[in-house]
Tab-separated table of C-alpha atoms and ligand atoms in Angstrom:
chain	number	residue	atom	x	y	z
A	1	UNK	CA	0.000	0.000	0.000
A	2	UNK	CA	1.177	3.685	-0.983
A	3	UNK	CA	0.850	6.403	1.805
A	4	UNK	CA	2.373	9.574	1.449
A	5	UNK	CA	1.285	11.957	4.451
A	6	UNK	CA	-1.021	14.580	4.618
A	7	UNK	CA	1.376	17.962	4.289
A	8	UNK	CA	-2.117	20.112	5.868
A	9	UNK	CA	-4.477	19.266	8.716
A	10	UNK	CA	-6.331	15.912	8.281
A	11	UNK	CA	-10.178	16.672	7.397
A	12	UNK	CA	-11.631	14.046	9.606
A	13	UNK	CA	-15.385	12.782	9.966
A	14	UNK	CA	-16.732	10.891	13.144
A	15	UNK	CA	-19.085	8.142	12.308
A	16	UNK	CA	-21.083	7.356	15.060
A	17	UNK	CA	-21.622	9.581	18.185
A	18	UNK	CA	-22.468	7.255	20.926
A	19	UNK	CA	-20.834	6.319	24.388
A	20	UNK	CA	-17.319	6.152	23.525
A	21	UNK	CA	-17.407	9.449	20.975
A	22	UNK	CA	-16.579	11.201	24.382
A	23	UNK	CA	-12.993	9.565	25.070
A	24	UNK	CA	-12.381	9.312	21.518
A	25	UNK	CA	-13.024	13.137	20.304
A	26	UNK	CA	-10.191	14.101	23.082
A	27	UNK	CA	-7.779	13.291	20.480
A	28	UNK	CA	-9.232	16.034	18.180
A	29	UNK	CA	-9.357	18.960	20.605
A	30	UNK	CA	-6.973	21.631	20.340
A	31	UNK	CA	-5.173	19.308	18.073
A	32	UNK	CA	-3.410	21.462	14.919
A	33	UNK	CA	-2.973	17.971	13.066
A	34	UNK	CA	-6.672	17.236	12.037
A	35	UNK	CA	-9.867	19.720	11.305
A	36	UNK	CA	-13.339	17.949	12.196
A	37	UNK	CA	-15.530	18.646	8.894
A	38	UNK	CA	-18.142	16.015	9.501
A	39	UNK	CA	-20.167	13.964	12.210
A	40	UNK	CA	-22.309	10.950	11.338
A	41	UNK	CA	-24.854	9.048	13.334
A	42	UNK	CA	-28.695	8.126	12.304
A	43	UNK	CA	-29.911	9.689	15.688
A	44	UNK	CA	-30.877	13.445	15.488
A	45	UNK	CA	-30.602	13.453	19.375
A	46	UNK	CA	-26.322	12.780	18.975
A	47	UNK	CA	-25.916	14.597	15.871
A	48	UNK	CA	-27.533	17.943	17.893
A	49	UNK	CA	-25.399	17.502	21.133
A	50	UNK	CA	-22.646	16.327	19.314
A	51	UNK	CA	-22.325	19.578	17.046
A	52	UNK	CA	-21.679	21.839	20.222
A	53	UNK	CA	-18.284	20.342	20.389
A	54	UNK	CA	-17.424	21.140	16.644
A	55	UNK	CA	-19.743	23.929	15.489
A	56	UNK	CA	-18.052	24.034	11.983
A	57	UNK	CA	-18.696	20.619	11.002
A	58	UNK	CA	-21.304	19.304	8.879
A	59	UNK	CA	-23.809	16.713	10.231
A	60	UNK	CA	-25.461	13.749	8.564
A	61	UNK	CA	-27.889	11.206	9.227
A	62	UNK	CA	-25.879	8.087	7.076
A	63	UNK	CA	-22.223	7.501	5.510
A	64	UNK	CA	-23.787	7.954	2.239
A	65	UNK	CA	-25.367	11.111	2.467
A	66	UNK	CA	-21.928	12.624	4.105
A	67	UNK	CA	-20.607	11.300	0.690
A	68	UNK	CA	-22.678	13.156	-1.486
A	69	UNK	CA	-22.668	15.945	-0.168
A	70	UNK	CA	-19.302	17.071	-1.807
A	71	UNK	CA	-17.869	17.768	1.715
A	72	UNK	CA	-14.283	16.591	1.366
A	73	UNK	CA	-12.709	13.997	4.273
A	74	UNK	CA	-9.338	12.559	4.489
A	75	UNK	CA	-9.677	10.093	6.959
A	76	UNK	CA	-12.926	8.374	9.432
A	77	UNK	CA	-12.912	7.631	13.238
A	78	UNK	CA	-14.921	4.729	12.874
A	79	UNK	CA	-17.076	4.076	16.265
A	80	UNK	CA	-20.127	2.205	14.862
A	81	UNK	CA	-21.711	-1.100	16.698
A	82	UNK	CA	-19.948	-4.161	16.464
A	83	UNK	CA	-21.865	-5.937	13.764
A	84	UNK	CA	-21.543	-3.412	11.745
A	85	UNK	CA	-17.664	-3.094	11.024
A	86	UNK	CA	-16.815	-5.159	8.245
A	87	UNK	CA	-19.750	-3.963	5.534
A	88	UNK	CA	-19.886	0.179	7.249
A	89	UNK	CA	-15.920	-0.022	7.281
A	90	UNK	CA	-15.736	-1.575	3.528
A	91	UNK	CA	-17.962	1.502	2.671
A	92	UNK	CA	-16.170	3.994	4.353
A	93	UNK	CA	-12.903	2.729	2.862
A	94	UNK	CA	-14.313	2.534	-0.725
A	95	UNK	CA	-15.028	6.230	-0.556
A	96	UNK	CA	-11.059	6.685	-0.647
A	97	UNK	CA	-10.954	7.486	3.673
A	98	UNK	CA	-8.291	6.374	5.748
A	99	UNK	CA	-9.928	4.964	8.767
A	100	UNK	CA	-9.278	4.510	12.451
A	101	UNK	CA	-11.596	1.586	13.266
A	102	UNK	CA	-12.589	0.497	17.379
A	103	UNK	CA	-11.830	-3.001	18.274
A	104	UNK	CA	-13.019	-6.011	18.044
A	105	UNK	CA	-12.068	-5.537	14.209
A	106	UNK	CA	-14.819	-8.236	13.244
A	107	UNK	CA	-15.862	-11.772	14.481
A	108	UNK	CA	-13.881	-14.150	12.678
A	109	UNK	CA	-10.708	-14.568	10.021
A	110	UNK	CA	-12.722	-14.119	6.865
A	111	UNK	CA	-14.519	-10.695	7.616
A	112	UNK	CA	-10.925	-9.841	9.011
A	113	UNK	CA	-9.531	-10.930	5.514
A	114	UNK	CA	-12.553	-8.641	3.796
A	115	UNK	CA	-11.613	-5.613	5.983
A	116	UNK	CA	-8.010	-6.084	4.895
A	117	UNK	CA	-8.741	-6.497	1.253
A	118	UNK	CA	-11.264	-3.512	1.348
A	119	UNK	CA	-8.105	-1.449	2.328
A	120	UNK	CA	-5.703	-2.978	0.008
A	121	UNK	CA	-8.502	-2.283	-3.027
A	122	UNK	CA	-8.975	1.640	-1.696
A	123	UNK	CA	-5.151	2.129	-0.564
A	124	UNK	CA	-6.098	3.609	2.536
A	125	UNK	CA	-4.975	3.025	5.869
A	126	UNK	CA	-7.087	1.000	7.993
A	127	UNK	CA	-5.920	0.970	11.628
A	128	UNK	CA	-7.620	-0.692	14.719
A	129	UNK	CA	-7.473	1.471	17.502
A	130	UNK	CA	-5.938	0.199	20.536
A	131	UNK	CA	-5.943	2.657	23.434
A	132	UNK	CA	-4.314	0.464	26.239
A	133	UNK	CA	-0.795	0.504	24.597
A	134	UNK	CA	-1.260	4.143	24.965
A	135	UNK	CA	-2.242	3.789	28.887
A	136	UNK	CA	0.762	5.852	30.510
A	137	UNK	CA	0.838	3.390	33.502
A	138	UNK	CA	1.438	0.056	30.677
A	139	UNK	CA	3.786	2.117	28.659
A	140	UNK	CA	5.765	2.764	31.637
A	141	UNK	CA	5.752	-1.100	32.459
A	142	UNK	CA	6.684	-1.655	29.135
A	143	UNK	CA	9.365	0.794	29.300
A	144	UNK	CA	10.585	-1.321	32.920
A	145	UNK	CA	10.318	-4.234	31.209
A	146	UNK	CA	12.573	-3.921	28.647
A	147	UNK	CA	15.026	-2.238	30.226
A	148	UNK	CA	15.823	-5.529	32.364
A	149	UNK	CA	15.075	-3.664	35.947
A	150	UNK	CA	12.956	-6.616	36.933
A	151	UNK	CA	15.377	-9.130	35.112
A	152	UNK	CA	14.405	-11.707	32.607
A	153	UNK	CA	10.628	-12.058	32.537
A	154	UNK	CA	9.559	-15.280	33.855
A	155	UNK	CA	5.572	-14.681	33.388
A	156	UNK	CA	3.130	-12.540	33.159
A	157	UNK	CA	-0.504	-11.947	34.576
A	158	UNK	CA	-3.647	-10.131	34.016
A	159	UNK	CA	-6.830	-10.222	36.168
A	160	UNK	CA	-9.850	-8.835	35.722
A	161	UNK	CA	-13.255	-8.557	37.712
A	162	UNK	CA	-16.134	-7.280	35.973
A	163	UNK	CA	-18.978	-5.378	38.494
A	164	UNK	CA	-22.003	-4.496	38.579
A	165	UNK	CA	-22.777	-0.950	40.093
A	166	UNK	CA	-21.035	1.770	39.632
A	167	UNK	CA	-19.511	3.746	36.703
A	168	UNK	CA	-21.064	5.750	33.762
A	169	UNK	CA	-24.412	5.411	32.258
A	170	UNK	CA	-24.336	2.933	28.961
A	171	UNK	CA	-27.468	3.402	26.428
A	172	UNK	CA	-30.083	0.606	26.296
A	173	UNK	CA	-29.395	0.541	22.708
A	174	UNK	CA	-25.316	-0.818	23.077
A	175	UNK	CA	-26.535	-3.349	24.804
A	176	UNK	CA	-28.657	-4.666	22.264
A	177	UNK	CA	-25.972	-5.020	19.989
A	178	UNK	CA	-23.558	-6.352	22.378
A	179	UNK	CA	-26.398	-8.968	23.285
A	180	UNK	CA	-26.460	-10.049	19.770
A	181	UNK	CA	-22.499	-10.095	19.892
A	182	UNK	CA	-23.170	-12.455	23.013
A	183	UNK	CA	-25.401	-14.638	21.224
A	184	UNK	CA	-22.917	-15.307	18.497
A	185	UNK	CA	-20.429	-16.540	20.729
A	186	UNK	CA	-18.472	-13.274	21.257
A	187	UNK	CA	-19.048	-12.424	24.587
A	188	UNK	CA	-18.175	-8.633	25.901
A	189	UNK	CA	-15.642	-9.755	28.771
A	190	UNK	CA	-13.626	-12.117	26.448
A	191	UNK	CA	-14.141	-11.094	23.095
A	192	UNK	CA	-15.084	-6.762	23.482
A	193	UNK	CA	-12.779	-6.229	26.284
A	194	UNK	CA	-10.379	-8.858	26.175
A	195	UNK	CA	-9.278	-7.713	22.682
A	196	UNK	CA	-7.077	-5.227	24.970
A	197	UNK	CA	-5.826	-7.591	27.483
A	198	UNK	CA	-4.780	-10.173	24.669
A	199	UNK	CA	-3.253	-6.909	22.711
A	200	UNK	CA	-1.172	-6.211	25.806
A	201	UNK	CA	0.513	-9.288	25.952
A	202	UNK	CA	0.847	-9.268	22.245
A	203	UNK	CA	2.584	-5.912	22.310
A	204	UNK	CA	5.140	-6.782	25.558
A	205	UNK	CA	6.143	-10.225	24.535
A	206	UNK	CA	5.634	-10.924	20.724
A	207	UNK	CA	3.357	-13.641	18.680
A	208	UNK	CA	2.024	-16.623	20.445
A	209	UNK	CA	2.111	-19.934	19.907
A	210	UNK	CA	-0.134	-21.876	21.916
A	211	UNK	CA	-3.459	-20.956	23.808
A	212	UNK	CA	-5.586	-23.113	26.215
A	213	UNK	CA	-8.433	-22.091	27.664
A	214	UNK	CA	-11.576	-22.392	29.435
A	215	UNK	CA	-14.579	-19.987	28.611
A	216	UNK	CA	-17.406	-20.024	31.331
A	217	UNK	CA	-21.006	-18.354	31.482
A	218	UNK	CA	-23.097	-16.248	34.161
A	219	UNK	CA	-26.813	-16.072	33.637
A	220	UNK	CA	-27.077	-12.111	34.641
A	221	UNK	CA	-30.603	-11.800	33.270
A	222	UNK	CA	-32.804	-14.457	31.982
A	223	UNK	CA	-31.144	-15.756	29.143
A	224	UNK	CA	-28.420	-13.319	29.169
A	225	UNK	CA	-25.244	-15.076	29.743
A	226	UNK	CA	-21.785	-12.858	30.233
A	227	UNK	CA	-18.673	-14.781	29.640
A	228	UNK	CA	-17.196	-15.316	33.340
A	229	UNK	CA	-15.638	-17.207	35.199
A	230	UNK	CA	-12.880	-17.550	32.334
A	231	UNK	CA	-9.573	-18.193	32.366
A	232	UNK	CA	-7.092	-17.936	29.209
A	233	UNK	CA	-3.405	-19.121	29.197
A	234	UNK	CA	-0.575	-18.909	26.907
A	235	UNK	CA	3.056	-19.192	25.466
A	236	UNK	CA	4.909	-17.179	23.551
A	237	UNK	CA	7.136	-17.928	20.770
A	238	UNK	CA	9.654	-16.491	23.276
A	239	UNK	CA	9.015	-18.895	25.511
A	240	UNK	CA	6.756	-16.348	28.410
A	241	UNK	CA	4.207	-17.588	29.702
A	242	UNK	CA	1.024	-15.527	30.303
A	243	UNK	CA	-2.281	-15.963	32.357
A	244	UNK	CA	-5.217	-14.063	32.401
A	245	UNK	CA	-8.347	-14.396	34.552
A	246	UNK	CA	-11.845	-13.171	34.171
A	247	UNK	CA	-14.429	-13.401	36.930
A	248	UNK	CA	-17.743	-11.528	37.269
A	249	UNK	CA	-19.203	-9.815	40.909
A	250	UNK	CA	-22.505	-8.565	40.011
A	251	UNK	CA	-23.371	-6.929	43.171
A	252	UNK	CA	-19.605	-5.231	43.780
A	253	UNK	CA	-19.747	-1.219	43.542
A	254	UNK	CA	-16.445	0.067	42.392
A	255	UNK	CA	-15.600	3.637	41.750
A	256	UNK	CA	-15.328	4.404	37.973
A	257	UNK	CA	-15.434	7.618	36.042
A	258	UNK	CA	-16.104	4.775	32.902
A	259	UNK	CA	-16.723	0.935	32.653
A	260	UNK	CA	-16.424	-0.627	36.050
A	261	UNK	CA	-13.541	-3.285	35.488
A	262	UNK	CA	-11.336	-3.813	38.102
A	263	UNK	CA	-7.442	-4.572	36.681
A	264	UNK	CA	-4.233	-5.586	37.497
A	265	UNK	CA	-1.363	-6.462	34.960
A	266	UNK	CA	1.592	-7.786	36.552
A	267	UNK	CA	4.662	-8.923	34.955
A	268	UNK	CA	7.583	-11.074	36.741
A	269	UNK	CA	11.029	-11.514	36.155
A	270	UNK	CA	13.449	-13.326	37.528
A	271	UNK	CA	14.801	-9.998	39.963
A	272	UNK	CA	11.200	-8.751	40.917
A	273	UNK	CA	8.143	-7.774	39.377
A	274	UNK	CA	6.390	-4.678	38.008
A	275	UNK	CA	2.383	-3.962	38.427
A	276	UNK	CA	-0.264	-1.995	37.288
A	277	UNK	CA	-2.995	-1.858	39.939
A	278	UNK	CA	-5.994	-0.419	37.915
A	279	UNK	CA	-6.991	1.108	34.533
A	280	UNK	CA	-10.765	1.639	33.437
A	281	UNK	CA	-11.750	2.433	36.952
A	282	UNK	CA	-10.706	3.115	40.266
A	283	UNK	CA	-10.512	0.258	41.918
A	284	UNK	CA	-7.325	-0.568	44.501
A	285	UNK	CA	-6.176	3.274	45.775
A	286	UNK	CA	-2.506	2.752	45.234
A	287	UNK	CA	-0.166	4.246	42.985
A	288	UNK	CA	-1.388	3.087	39.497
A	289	UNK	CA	2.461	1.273	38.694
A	290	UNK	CA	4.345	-0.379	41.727
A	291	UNK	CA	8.155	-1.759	40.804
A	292	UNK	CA	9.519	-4.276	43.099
A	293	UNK	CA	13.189	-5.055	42.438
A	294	UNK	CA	15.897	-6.448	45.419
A	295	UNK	CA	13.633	-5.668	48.425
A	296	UNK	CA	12.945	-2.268	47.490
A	297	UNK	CA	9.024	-1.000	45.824
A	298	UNK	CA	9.255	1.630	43.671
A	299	UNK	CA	5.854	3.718	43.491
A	300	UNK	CA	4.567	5.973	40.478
A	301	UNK	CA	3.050	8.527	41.782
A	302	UNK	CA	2.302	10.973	38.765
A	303	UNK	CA	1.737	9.519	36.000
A	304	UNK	CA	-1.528	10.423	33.531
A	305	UNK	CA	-4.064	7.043	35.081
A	306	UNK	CA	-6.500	8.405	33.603
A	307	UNK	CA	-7.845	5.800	31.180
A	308	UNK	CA	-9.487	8.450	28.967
A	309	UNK	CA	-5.611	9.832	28.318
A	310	UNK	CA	-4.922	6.470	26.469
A	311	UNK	CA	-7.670	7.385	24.186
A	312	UNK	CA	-6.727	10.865	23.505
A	313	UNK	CA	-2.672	9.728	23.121
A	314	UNK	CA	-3.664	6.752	20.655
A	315	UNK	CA	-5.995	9.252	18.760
A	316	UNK	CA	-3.135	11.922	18.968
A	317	UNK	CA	-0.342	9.050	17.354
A	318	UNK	CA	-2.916	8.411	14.355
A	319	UNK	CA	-3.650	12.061	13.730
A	320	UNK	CA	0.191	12.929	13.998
A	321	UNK	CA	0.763	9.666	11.992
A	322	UNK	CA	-1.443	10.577	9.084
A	323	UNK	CA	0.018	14.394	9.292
A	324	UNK	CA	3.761	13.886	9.094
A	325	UNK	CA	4.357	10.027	8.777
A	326	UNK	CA	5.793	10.385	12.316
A	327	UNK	CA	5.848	6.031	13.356
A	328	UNK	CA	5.714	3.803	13.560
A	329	UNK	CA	2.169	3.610	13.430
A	330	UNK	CA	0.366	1.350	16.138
A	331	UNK	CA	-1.888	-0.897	15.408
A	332	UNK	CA	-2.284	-1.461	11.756
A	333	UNK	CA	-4.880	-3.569	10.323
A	334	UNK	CA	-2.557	-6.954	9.833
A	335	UNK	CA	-1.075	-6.283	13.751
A	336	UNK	CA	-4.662	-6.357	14.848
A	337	UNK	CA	-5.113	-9.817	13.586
A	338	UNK	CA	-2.624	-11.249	15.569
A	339	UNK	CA	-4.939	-10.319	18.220
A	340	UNK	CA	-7.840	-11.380	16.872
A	341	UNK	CA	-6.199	-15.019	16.162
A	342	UNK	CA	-5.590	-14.584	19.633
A	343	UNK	CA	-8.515	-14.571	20.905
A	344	UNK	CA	-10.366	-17.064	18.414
A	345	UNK	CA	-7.624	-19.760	19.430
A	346	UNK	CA	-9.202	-19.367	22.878
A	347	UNK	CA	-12.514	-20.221	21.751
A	348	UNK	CA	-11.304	-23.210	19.508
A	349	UNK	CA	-9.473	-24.235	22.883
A	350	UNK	CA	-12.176	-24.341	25.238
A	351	UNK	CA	-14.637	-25.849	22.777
A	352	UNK	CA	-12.098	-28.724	22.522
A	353	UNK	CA	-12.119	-29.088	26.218
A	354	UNK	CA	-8.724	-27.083	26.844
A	355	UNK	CA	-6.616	-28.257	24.772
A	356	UNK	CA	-3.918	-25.959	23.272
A	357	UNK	CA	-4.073	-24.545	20.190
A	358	UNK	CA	-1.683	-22.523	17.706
A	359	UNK	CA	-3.226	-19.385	16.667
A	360	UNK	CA	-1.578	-19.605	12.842
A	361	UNK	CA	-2.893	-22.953	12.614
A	362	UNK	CA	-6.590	-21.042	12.185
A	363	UNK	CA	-7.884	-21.412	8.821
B	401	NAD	N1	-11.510	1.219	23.105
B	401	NAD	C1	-12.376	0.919	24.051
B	401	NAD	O1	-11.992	0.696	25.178
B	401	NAD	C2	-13.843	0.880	23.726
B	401	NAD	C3	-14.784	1.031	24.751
B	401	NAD	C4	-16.137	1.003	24.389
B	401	NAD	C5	-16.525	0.789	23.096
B	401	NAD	N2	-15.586	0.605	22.130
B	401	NAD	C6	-15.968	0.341	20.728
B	401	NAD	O2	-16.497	1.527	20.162
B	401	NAD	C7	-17.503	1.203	19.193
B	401	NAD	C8	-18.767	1.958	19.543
B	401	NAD	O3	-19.155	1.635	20.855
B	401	NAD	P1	-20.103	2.582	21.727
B	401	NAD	O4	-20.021	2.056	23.101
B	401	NAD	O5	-19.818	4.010	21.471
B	401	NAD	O6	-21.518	2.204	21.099
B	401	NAD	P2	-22.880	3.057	21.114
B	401	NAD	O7	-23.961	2.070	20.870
B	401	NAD	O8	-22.954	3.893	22.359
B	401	NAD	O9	-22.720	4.040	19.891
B	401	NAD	C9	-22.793	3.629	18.552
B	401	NAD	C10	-23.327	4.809	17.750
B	401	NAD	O10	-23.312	4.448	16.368
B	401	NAD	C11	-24.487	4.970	15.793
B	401	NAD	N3	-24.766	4.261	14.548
B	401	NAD	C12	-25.481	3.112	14.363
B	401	NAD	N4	-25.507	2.802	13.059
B	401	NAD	C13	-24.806	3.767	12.391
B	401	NAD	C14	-24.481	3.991	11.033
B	401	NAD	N5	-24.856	3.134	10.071
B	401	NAD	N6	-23.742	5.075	10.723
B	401	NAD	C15	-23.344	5.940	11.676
B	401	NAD	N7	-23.620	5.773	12.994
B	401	NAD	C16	-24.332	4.693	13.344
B	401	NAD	C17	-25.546	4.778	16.859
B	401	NAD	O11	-26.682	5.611	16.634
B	401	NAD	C18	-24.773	5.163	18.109
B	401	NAD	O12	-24.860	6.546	18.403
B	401	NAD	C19	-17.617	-0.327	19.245
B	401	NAD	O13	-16.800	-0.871	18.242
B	401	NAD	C20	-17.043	-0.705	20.592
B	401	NAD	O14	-16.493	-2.002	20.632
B	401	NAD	C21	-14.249	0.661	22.428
């Protein structure tokens, strides 16, 4: 694919105004790389309180109507439902836009393949956002990591709990297409948010190279099941091994500005270990990164924890990115389906009974 970077402010359009719009437009503000020309969304409701945050742009009810209307875009922040990636992406692709597109990418290999071919036939960029690798608190770790203040890794572990009460408001109408995500097997613990978890490890310790797993169900609500207890393990190609745990507490309030997950990443090496004690909300009230190395703890006490940051630094990268060619450029399309084999080696696992699986062996 040819890119040559945009030597003006990227024209961008938002398609789709919903819950996540408001992390994802922090990007855009007071940001001299892009110029918002256009927001999309079928309901008149977000379209009207969306336009107070970018009087100048142009609103529309549908992708196609933004397209005839001779308004000129460069490049598409893509936050539409789930089911509706693969054909709304194609379509925003084939109109010649570069396009920054939410994870999950799509559901399965061959709608990953489509999404990938839609970009090759358009030569635009197609990137899968992933905010987390922009999460100040992991990018430290990272940073610790690899600079061998822990020692050689020996393992590394994620945990989350999903609860009940607490955070931000979510609109009836997500859940109906998440519920329809559910009922094709691609649950919103696992699948939705777990394409971040799995992306982490992908991103610290390289491809993988065997999965086993065991994917449970909650009844919540009369048949609506959520995918906990879970529990996914893996090995690099490297040789670290990773684990990550899922479990569900309905009834548990926990502080959160967004989604109430409660997270911990923690890698170990061989000297000590390094931890990030929370992300999408506030759960444990400790410095957000903890380094333990030869009986001494090392605590971050000012780094940006906000999770909406990672959203406005992975915006900013793509923006920048697109307006100078400044890289490399994090995630691209292809990267993001390392994650995606990822996670649909776990399923084949666990429907085998636990057995491990290769994610490249996935037709
Ligand atoms: N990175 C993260 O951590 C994170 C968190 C939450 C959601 N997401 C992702 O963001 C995306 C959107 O999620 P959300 O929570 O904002 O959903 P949402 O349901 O709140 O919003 C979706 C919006 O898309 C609009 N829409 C529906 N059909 C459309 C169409 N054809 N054209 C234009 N707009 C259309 C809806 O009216 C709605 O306003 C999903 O892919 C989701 O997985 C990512």
């Amino acid at each position: 694919m040819t890119f040559e970077p945009f030597d003006r402010a990227v024209r961008a359009a938002f398609v789709g105004l919903g819950r996540i719009y408001d992390l994802n437009m922090r990007a855009y503000v007071d940001n001299p790389d892009v110029e918002v020309v256009a927001l999309v969304d079928p309901s008149e409701e977000r379209r009207t309180q969306r336009q107070r945050d970018w009087p100048d742009a142009r609103t529309f009810a549908s992708v196609n109507e933004l397209a005839a209307s001779g308004v000129e875009v460069d490049a598409v922040e893509a936050l539409l439902p789930i089911p509706l990636h693969v054909d709304g992406v194609s379509e925003l692709l084939s109109h010649g836009w570069h396009v920054n597109l939410q994870k999950p990418m799509c559901n399965d290999l061959d709608d990953a393949r489509r999404l990938l071919d839609a970009a090759g036939a358009a030569d635009r960029q197609l990137r899968v956002m992933e905010n987390y690798i922009f999460y100040q608190p992991l990018v430290r770790l990272k940073e610790i990591v690899d600079s061998g203040a822990i020692g050689e890794v020996s393992g590394y572990h994620m945990k989350m709990v999903a609860s009940g009460l607490g955070g931000w408001d979510v609109p009836a109408s997500s859940y109906e297409w998440q519920f329809k995500q559910m009922r094709k097997g691609r649950g919103i613990l696992v699948f939705d948010d777990g394409w971040h978890k799995l992306a982490t490890a992908v991103w610290l310790f390289g491809p993988i190279r065997e999965v086993r797993a065991w994917v449970g169900g909650t009844e919540v609500v009369p048949g609506i099941e959520i995918d906990a207890p879970s529990t996914l393990v893996w090995e690099h190609d490297n040789g670290i091994r990773g684990v990550w745990d899922i479990t569900l507490a309905p009834n548990m309030y926990l502080r959160s500005d967004y989604y109430t997950n409660d997270e911990r990443w923690e890698v170990t090496g061989r000297r000590g270990y390094a931890r990030v004690n929370r992300c999408t909300g506030r759960g444990i009230q400790q410095p957000s990164l903890e380094v333990y190395a030869d009986g001494v703890m090392h605590s971050h006490h000012a780094l940006d924890d906000d999770w909406a940051s990672s959203f406005r630094d992975s915006g900013r990268h793509w923006l920048r990115w697109l307006h100078t060619g400044e890289g490399p450029m994090l995630w691209s399309g292809a990267e993001a389906v390392s994650v995606l084999r990822f996670a649909l080696a776990a399923y084949a696992s666990s429907e085998a009974g636990g057995i491990g699986v290769n994610p490249a062996s996935l037709g």
